[in-house]
Amino acid sequence: MPPGPRHTLSPAELATWEAFLRAHASIMRRLEQDLAAHDLTLSDYDVLVQLVQAPDRRLRPVELSRAVLLTRSGITRLVAGLERHGLVERIPAPGDRRGQLVTLTAAGLERIRAAGRTHGRGIRELFADRLDAGELERLRATLERLPADPAGSPAPATGGDLGGGAPGPG
Amino acid sequence: MPPGPRHTLSPAELATWEAFLRAHASIMRRLEQDLAAHDLTLSDYDVLVQLVQAPDRRLRPVELSRAVLLTRSGITRLVAGLERHGLVERIPAPGDRRGQLVTLTAAGLERIRAAGRTHGRGIRELFADRLDAGELERLRATLERLPADPAGSPAPATGGDLGGGAPGPG
DNA sequence: CGGAGATCGTTGCGCGCGCAACGGAGTCCT
DNA sequence: AGGACTCCGTTGCGCGCGCAACGATCTCCG
């Protein structure tokens, strides 16, 4: 009974898969701890990064939810927290009375810059600096053959709010 | 001002890092959905797998917490859920009146076998089958150069319960 | 033996987040 | 104009999980 699609993972496959999980878990935990020193979660960080990169440093919540791995409701509450801490402000969106614009404050800019240095250093220590140029490039090529879908199944154009959902990679 | 340790991530580094995050997020979401069809979370699955592999298919909760990415309190509640669904039983641990043994029931065994097929197929589709043997081996070698620490900083032998914590990779 | 300290499982609390549903507002089509 | 969809941000609810603290128990050592 030669090859054909197996129904078990080979030891090599299993070992690689486990190394993948292990590496991700360890790195993320460390990065999370690092950001905690700046009083930020990883999601906070992602959102603030989107804001610094945005034109005029302002974005609609729904755009944030598309750019980051969070639903609209998650964004609502996260932004509320950032606002309480004075890192962002919410102003009514010009030309759309439903929505608002989330804008980065000076304090927010300072915070994300400081956190960004920490975060960048962490990624280098835990990830980038451990791989040489060739390894890095091969890793990228390999990873890009794995799934990178933004969300679950696409949405049929049904009724109300239903839809493919917000969470896409960050 | 030639090389020296930079303070920014190069575009190549950033792209690889992002591919890493993206791949992990997409794959995990899919695997989670697959397991939901068996009414299990990823943590449920991990715990059940530990049990099938254990001698006599029974383990102490504290051993589960060491084997899996969960604290003792997480294990308590997760096992309570599994017990409610009849997948495990808890019996007093012989020789240690503090603790118990979590044992897999027939239903639990059946469930983990079915879920295991689904899960294995998912990992193959999303991960293993997308890489050829050489790629897989190189990926494993690369990933094993990244952190794989079980927990945060090691614990000084202080007082009471404090300690490096339970969560180790799963 | 007895006491100090460590370990086990549990529990109260809080956080982060998704899902579903809502009212208000925009858009499109007749 | 007006009705039907669609989209926006918010909110109530529930889940999963860590942290810290507790009582019960085990262990080690004088």
CSV table of N, CA, C and O in Angstrom, one decimal, chain B residues 24-119:
chain,number,residue,atom,x,y,z
B,24,HIS,N,-0.3,32.0,11.5
B,24,HIS,CA,-0.7,31.4,12.8
B,24,HIS,C,-2.2,31.7,13.0
B,24,HIS,O,-3.0,30.8,13.3
B,25,ALA,N,-2.6,32.9,12.8
B,25,ALA,CA,-4.0,33.4,13.1
B,25,ALA,C,-4.9,32.6,12.2
B,25,ALA,O,-5.9,32.1,12.7
B,26,SER,N,-4.6,32.6,10.9
B,26,SER,CA,-5.6,31.9,10.0
B,26,SER,C,-5.7,30.4,10.3
B,26,SER,O,-6.8,29.9,10.4
B,27,ILE,N,-4.6,29.8,10.5
B,27,ILE,CA,-4.7,28.3,10.8
B,27,ILE,C,-5.4,28.0,12.1
B,27,ILE,O,-6.3,27.2,12.1
B,28,MET,N,-5.1,28.8,13.1
B,28,MET,CA,-5.7,28.5,14.4
B,28,MET,C,-7.2,28.7,14.3
B,28,MET,O,-8.0,28.0,14.9
B,29,ARG,N,-7.6,29.8,13.6
B,29,ARG,CA,-9.1,30.0,13.5
B,29,ARG,C,-9.8,28.9,12.8
B,29,ARG,O,-10.8,28.4,13.3
B,30,ARG,N,-9.2,28.4,11.8
B,30,ARG,CA,-9.8,27.3,11.1
B,30,ARG,C,-9.8,26.0,11.9
B,30,ARG,O,-10.9,25.3,12.0
B,31,LEU,N,-8.8,25.7,12.6
B,31,LEU,CA,-8.7,24.5,13.5
B,31,LEU,C,-9.8,24.6,14.6
B,31,LEU,O,-10.4,23.6,14.9
B,32,GLU,N,-9.9,25.8,15.1
B,32,GLU,CA,-10.9,26.1,16.2
B,32,GLU,C,-12.3,25.8,15.6
B,32,GLU,O,-13.1,25.1,16.3
B,33,GLN,N,-12.6,26.3,14.4
B,33,GLN,CA,-13.9,26.0,13.8
B,33,GLN,C,-14.1,24.6,13.7
B,33,GLN,O,-15.2,24.0,13.9
B,34,ASP,N,-13.1,23.9,13.1
B,34,ASP,CA,-13.3,22.4,12.9
B,34,ASP,C,-13.6,21.7,14.2
B,34,ASP,O,-14.5,20.9,14.3
B,35,LEU,N,-12.9,22.0,15.3
B,35,LEU,CA,-13.1,21.4,16.6
B,35,LEU,C,-14.5,21.7,17.1
B,35,LEU,O,-15.1,20.9,17.9
B,36,ALA,N,-15.0,22.9,16.8
B,36,ALA,CA,-16.3,23.3,17.3
B,36,ALA,C,-17.4,22.4,16.9
B,36,ALA,O,-18.4,22.1,17.6
B,37,ALA,N,-17.2,21.8,15.7
B,37,ALA,CA,-18.1,20.8,15.2
B,37,ALA,C,-18.2,19.5,16.1
B,37,ALA,O,-19.2,18.8,16.1
B,38,HIS,N,-17.1,19.3,16.9
B,38,HIS,CA,-17.1,18.2,17.8
B,38,HIS,C,-17.4,18.8,19.2
B,38,HIS,O,-17.3,18.0,20.2
B,39,ASP,N,-17.9,20.0,19.3
B,39,ASP,CA,-18.2,20.6,20.6
B,39,ASP,C,-16.9,20.6,21.5
B,39,ASP,O,-17.0,20.3,22.7
B,40,LEU,N,-15.8,20.9,21.0
B,40,LEU,CA,-14.6,21.0,21.8
B,40,LEU,C,-13.8,22.3,21.4
B,40,LEU,O,-13.9,22.8,20.3
B,41,THR,N,-13.2,22.9,22.4
B,41,THR,CA,-12.2,24.0,22.2
B,41,THR,C,-10.9,23.4,21.9
B,41,THR,O,-10.6,22.2,22.2
B,42,LEU,N,-9.9,24.2,21.5
B,42,LEU,CA,-8.6,23.8,21.3
B,42,LEU,C,-8.0,23.3,22.6
B,42,LEU,O,-7.3,22.3,22.7
B,43,SER,N,-8.3,24.0,23.7
B,43,SER,CA,-7.8,23.5,25.0
B,43,SER,C,-8.4,22.2,25.4
B,43,SER,O,-7.7,21.3,26.0
B,44,ASP,N,-9.7,22.1,25.2
B,44,ASP,CA,-10.3,20.8,25.5
B,44,ASP,C,-9.6,19.7,24.8
B,44,ASP,O,-9.2,18.7,25.3
B,45,TYR,N,-9.3,19.9,23.5
B,45,TYR,CA,-8.6,18.9,22.7
B,45,TYR,C,-7.3,18.6,23.3
B,45,TYR,O,-6.9,17.4,23.4
B,46,ASP,N,-6.5,19.6,23.6
B,46,ASP,CA,-5.2,19.4,24.1
B,46,ASP,C,-5.2,18.5,25.4
B,46,ASP,O,-4.4,17.6,25.5
B,47,VAL,N,-6.2,18.8,26.3
B,47,VAL,CA,-6.3,18.1,27.5
B,47,VAL,C,-6.7,16.6,27.2
B,47,VAL,O,-6.0,15.7,27.8
B,48,LEU,N,-7.6,16.4,26.4
B,48,LEU,CA,-8.0,15.1,26.0
B,48,LEU,C,-6.8,14.3,25.4
B,48,LEU,O,-6.6,13.1,25.7
B,49,VAL,N,-6.1,14.9,24.6
B,49,VAL,CA,-4.9,14.3,24.0
B,49,VAL,C,-3.9,13.8,25.0
B,49,VAL,O,-3.4,12.7,25.0
B,50,GLN,N,-3.7,14.7,26.0
B,50,GLN,CA,-2.8,14.3,27.1
B,50,GLN,C,-3.3,13.1,27.8
B,50,GLN,O,-2.5,12.2,28.2
B,51,LEU,N,-4.6,13.0,28.0
B,51,LEU,CA,-5.2,11.9,28.7
B,51,LEU,C,-5.1,10.6,27.9
B,51,LEU,O,-4.7,9.6,28.4
B,52,VAL,N,-5.3,10.6,26.6
B,52,VAL,CA,-5.2,9.4,25.8
B,52,VAL,C,-3.8,8.9,25.8
B,52,VAL,O,-3.6,7.7,25.8
B,53,GLN,N,-2.9,9.8,25.8
B,53,GLN,CA,-1.5,9.4,25.8
B,53,GLN,C,-0.9,8.9,27.1
B,53,GLN,O,0.1,8.3,27.2
B,54,ALA,N,-1.6,9.3,28.2
B,54,ALA,CA,-1.1,9.0,29.5
B,54,ALA,C,-1.3,7.5,29.9
B,54,ALA,O,-2.2,6.8,29.3
B,55,PRO,N,-0.4,7.0,30.7
B,55,PRO,CA,-0.5,5.6,31.1
B,55,PRO,C,-1.9,5.4,31.8
B,55,PRO,O,-2.2,6.3,32.7
B,56,ASP,N,-2.6,4.4,31.5
B,56,ASP,CA,-3.9,4.1,32.0
B,56,ASP,C,-5.0,5.2,31.7
B,56,ASP,O,-6.0,5.3,32.2
B,57,ARG,N,-4.5,6.1,30.8
B,57,ARG,CA,-5.4,7.2,30.4
B,57,ARG,C,-5.9,8.1,31.6
B,57,ARG,O,-7.1,8.5,31.6
B,58,ARG,N,-5.1,8.3,32.6
B,58,ARG,CA,-5.5,9.1,33.7
B,58,ARG,C,-4.3,10.0,34.1
B,58,ARG,O,-3.2,9.6,34.1
B,59,LEU,N,-4.6,11.2,34.5
B,59,LEU,CA,-3.6,12.2,35.0
B,59,LEU,C,-4.2,13.0,36.1
B,59,LEU,O,-5.4,13.2,36.2
B,60,ARG,N,-3.2,13.5,36.9
B,60,ARG,CA,-3.6,14.5,37.9
B,60,ARG,C,-3.8,15.9,37.2
B,60,ARG,O,-3.1,16.2,36.2
B,61,PRO,N,-4.7,16.7,37.7
B,61,PRO,CA,-4.9,18.0,37.1
B,61,PRO,C,-3.6,18.8,37.0
B,61,PRO,O,-3.4,19.5,36.0
B,62,VAL,N,-2.8,18.7,38.0
B,62,VAL,CA,-1.6,19.5,38.0
B,62,VAL,C,-0.7,19.1,36.9
B,62,VAL,O,0.1,19.9,36.3
B,63,GLU,N,-0.7,17.8,36.6
B,63,GLU,CA,0.1,17.3,35.5
B,63,GLU,C,-0.4,17.9,34.1
B,63,GLU,O,0.3,18.2,33.2
B,64,LEU,N,-1.7,17.9,34.0
B,64,LEU,CA,-2.4,18.4,32.9
B,64,LEU,C,-1.9,19.9,32.7
B,64,LEU,O,-1.6,20.3,31.6
B,65,SER,N,-2.0,20.6,33.8
B,65,SER,CA,-1.6,22.1,33.7
B,65,SER,C,-0.2,22.2,33.3
B,65,SER,O,0.1,23.2,32.6
B,66,ARG,N,0.7,21.3,33.6
B,66,ARG,CA,2.1,21.4,33.2
B,66,ARG,C,2.2,21.0,31.7
B,66,ARG,O,3.0,21.6,31.0
B,67,ALA,N,1.4,20.1,31.2
B,67,ALA,CA,1.5,19.6,29.9
B,67,ALA,C,0.9,20.6,28.8
B,67,ALA,O,1.2,20.5,27.7
B,68,VAL,N,0.0,21.4,29.3
B,68,VAL,CA,-0.8,22.2,28.4
B,68,VAL,C,-0.7,23.7,28.8
B,68,VAL,O,-0.2,24.0,29.8
B,69,LEU,N,-1.2,24.5,27.9
B,69,LEU,CA,-1.0,26.0,28.1
B,69,LEU,C,-2.1,26.5,29.0
B,69,LEU,O,-2.8,27.5,28.6
B,70,LEU,N,-2.2,26.0,30.2
B,70,LEU,CA,-3.3,26.4,31.1
B,70,LEU,C,-2.8,26.4,32.6
B,70,LEU,O,-2.0,25.6,32.9
B,71,THR,N,-3.4,27.3,33.4
B,71,THR,CA,-3.0,27.3,34.8
B,71,THR,C,-3.9,26.3,35.5
B,71,THR,O,-4.8,25.7,34.9
B,72,ARG,N,-3.6,26.0,36.8
B,72,ARG,CA,-4.4,25.1,37.5
B,72,ARG,C,-5.9,25.5,37.5
B,72,ARG,O,-6.8,24.6,37.4
B,73,SER,N,-6.1,26.8,37.7
B,73,SER,CA,-7.5,27.2,37.7
B,73,SER,C,-8.2,27.0,36.4
B,73,SER,O,-9.4,26.5,36.4
B,74,GLY,N,-7.5,27.2,35.3
B,74,GLY,CA,-8.1,26.9,34.0
B,74,GLY,C,-8.4,25.4,33.9
B,74,GLY,O,-9.5,25.1,33.4
B,75,ILE,N,-7.5,24.6,34.3
B,75,ILE,CA,-7.7,23.1,34.3
B,75,ILE,C,-9.0,22.8,35.1
B,75,ILE,O,-9.8,22.0,34.6
B,76,THR,N,-9.1,23.3,36.3
B,76,THR,CA,-10.2,23.0,37.1
B,76,THR,C,-11.5,23.2,36.4
B,76,THR,O,-12.4,22.3,36.3
B,77,ARG,N,-11.7,24.3,35.8
B,77,ARG,CA,-12.9,24.7,35.1
B,77,ARG,C,-13.1,23.9,33.8
B,77,ARG,O,-14.2,23.4,33.5
B,78,LEU,N,-12.0,23.7,33.1
B,78,LEU,CA,-12.1,23.0,31.8
B,78,LEU,C,-12.5,21.5,32.1
B,78,LEU,O,-13.4,21.0,31.5
B,79,VAL,N,-11.9,20.9,33.1
B,79,VAL,CA,-12.2,19.5,33.5
B,79,VAL,C,-13.6,19.4,34.0
B,79,VAL,O,-14.4,18.5,33.6
B,80,ALA,N,-14.1,20.4,34.7
B,80,ALA,CA,-15.5,20.4,35.2
B,80,ALA,C,-16.4,20.3,34.0
B,80,ALA,O,-17.4,19.6,34.0
B,81,GLY,N,-16.1,21.1,32.9
B,81,GLY,CA,-16.9,21.1,31.7
B,81,GLY,C,-16.9,19.7,31.1
B,81,GLY,O,-17.9,19.2,30.7
B,82,LEU,N,-15.7,19.2,30.9
B,82,LEU,CA,-15.6,17.9,30.3
B,82,LEU,C,-16.4,16.8,31.1
B,82,LEU,O,-17.0,15.9,30.5
B,83,GLU,N,-16.3,17.0,32.4
B,83,GLU,CA,-17.0,16.0,33.2
B,83,GLU,C,-18.6,16.1,33.0
B,83,GLU,O,-19.3,15.1,32.9
B,84,ARG,N,-19.0,17.4,33.0
B,84,ARG,CA,-20.4,17.6,32.7
B,84,ARG,C,-20.9,16.9,31.5
B,84,ARG,O,-22.0,16.4,31.3
B,85,HIS,N,-20.0,16.9,30.5
B,85,HIS,CA,-20.4,16.3,29.2
B,85,HIS,C,-20.0,14.8,29.1
B,85,HIS,O,-20.1,14.2,28.1
B,86,GLY,N,-19.6,14.3,30.3
B,86,GLY,CA,-19.4,12.8,30.3
B,86,GLY,C,-18.1,12.4,29.6
B,86,GLY,O,-18.0,11.2,29.3
B,87,LEU,N,-17.2,13.2,29.3
B,87,LEU,CA,-16.0,12.8,28.6
B,87,LEU,C,-14.9,12.4,29.5
B,87,LEU,O,-14.0,11.6,29.1
B,88,VAL,N,-14.9,12.8,30.8
B,88,VAL,CA,-13.9,12.4,31.8
B,88,VAL,C,-14.6,12.2,33.1
B,88,VAL,O,-15.8,12.6,33.3
B,89,GLU,N,-14.0,11.5,34.0
B,89,GLU,CA,-14.5,11.4,35.4
B,89,GLU,C,-13.4,11.8,36.3
B,89,GLU,O,-12.2,11.7,36.0
B,90,ARG,N,-13.8,12.2,37.5
B,90,ARG,CA,-12.7,12.6,38.5
B,90,ARG,C,-12.9,11.6,39.7
B,90,ARG,O,-13.9,11.5,40.3
B,91,ILE,N,-11.8,11.0,40.0
B,91,ILE,CA,-11.8,10.1,41.2
B,91,ILE,C,-10.7,10.5,42.1
B,91,ILE,O,-9.7,11.2,41.7
B,92,PRO,N,-10.8,10.2,43.4
B,92,PRO,CA,-9.8,10.7,44.4
B,92,PRO,C,-8.5,10.0,44.0
B,92,PRO,O,-8.4,8.8,43.6
B,93,ALA,N,-7.4,10.8,44.2
B,93,ALA,CA,-6.1,10.2,43.8
B,93,ALA,C,-5.6,9.3,44.9
B,93,ALA,O,-5.6,9.7,46.1
B,94,PRO,N,-5.3,8.1,44.6
B,94,PRO,CA,-4.8,7.2,45.6
B,94,PRO,C,-3.5,7.7,46.2
B,94,PRO,O,-2.5,8.1,45.5
B,95,GLY,N,-3.4,7.8,47.5
B,95,GLY,CA,-2.1,8.2,48.2
B,95,GLY,C,-1.9,9.6,48.3
B,95,GLY,O,-0.9,10.1,48.7
B,96,ASP,N,-2.9,10.4,47.9
B,96,ASP,CA,-2.8,11.9,48.1
B,96,ASP,C,-4.2,12.5,48.2
B,96,ASP,O,-4.9,12.7,47.3
B,97,ARG,N,-4.6,12.7,49.5
B,97,ARG,CA,-6.0,13.1,49.7
B,97,ARG,C,-6.3,14.5,49.3
B,97,ARG,O,-7.4,15.0,49.5
B,98,ARG,N,-5.3,15.2,48.9
B,98,ARG,CA,-5.6,16.6,48.3
B,98,ARG,C,-6.2,16.4,47.0
B,98,ARG,O,-7.1,17.2,46.6
B,99,GLY,N,-5.7,15.5,46.2
B,99,GLY,CA,-5.9,15.6,44.8
B,99,GLY,C,-6.8,14.5,44.2
B,99,GLY,O,-7.4,13.7,44.9
B,100,GLN,N,-6.9,14.6,42.9
B,100,GLN,CA,-7.7,13.6,42.2
B,100,GLN,C,-7.0,13.1,40.9
B,100,GLN,O,-6.0,13.6,40.5
B,101,LEU,N,-7.7,12.1,40.3
B,101,LEU,CA,-7.2,11.7,39.0
B,101,LEU,C,-8.3,11.9,38.0
B,101,LEU,O,-9.5,11.6,38.3
B,102,VAL,N,-7.9,12.5,36.9
B,102,VAL,CA,-8.9,12.7,35.8
B,102,VAL,C,-8.7,11.6,34.9
B,102,VAL,O,-7.7,11.3,34.4
B,103,THR,N,-9.8,10.8,34.7
B,103,THR,CA,-9.8,9.7,33.8
B,103,THR,C,-10.7,9.8,32.6
B,103,THR,O,-11.8,10.4,32.7
B,104,LEU,N,-10.2,9.3,31.5
B,104,LEU,CA,-11.0,9.4,30.3
B,104,LEU,C,-12.1,8.3,30.3
B,104,LEU,O,-11.9,7.2,30.6
B,105,THR,N,-13.3,8.7,29.9
B,105,THR,CA,-14.4,7.8,29.8
B,105,THR,C,-14.4,7.2,28.4
B,105,THR,O,-13.7,7.7,27.5
B,106,ALA,N,-15.3,6.2,28.2
B,106,ALA,CA,-15.4,5.6,26.9
B,106,ALA,C,-15.9,6.7,25.9
B,106,ALA,O,-15.4,6.8,24.8
B,107,ALA,N,-16.9,7.5,26.3
B,107,ALA,CA,-17.4,8.6,25.5
B,107,ALA,C,-16.2,9.5,25.1
B,107,ALA,O,-16.1,10.0,24.0
B,108,GLY,N,-15.4,9.8,26.1
B,108,GLY,CA,-14.3,10.7,25.9
B,108,GLY,C,-13.3,10.2,24.9
B,108,GLY,O,-12.8,10.9,24.0
B,109,LEU,N,-13.1,8.9,25.0
B,109,LEU,CA,-12.1,8.3,24.1
B,109,LEU,C,-12.7,8.3,22.7
B,109,LEU,O,-12.0,8.7,21.7
B,110,GLU,N,-14.0,8.0,22.5
B,110,GLU,CA,-14.6,8.1,21.2
B,110,GLU,C,-14.5,9.5,20.6
B,110,GLU,O,-14.2,9.8,19.5
B,111,ARG,N,-14.8,10.5,21.5
B,111,ARG,CA,-14.8,11.9,21.1
B,111,ARG,C,-13.5,12.3,20.6
B,111,ARG,O,-13.3,12.9,19.5
B,112,ILE,N,-12.4,12.0,21.4
B,112,ILE,CA,-11.1,12.5,21.0
B,112,ILE,C,-10.6,11.8,19.8
B,112,ILE,O,-9.9,12.4,19.0
B,113,ARG,N,-11.1,10.6,19.5
B,113,ARG,CA,-10.6,9.9,18.3
B,113,ARG,C,-11.3,10.6,17.1
B,113,ARG,O,-10.6,10.8,16.1
B,114,ALA,N,-12.5,10.8,17.2
B,114,ALA,CA,-13.2,11.5,16.1
B,114,ALA,C,-12.6,12.9,15.8
B,114,ALA,O,-12.3,13.2,14.7
B,115,ALA,N,-12.5,13.6,16.9
B,115,ALA,CA,-11.9,15.0,16.8
B,115,ALA,C,-10.5,14.9,16.3
B,115,ALA,O,-10.1,15.8,15.5
B,116,GLY,N,-9.8,13.9,16.7
B,116,GLY,CA,-8.4,13.8,16.3
B,116,GLY,C,-8.3,13.6,14.8
B,116,GLY,O,-7.4,14.2,14.1
B,117,ARG,N,-9.2,12.8,14.2
B,117,ARG,CA,-9.2,12.7,12.7
B,117,ARG,C,-9.4,14.0,12.1
B,117,ARG,O,-8.7,14.5,11.2
B,118,THR,N,-10.4,14.8,12.5
B,118,THR,CA,-10.7,16.1,12.0
B,118,THR,C,-9.5,17.0,12.1
B,118,THR,O,-9.1,17.7,11.2
B,119,HIS,N,-9.0,17.0,13.3
B,119,HIS,CA,-7.9,18.0,13.6
B,119,HIS,C,-6.7,17.6,12.8
B,119,HIS,O,-6.1,18.5,12.2
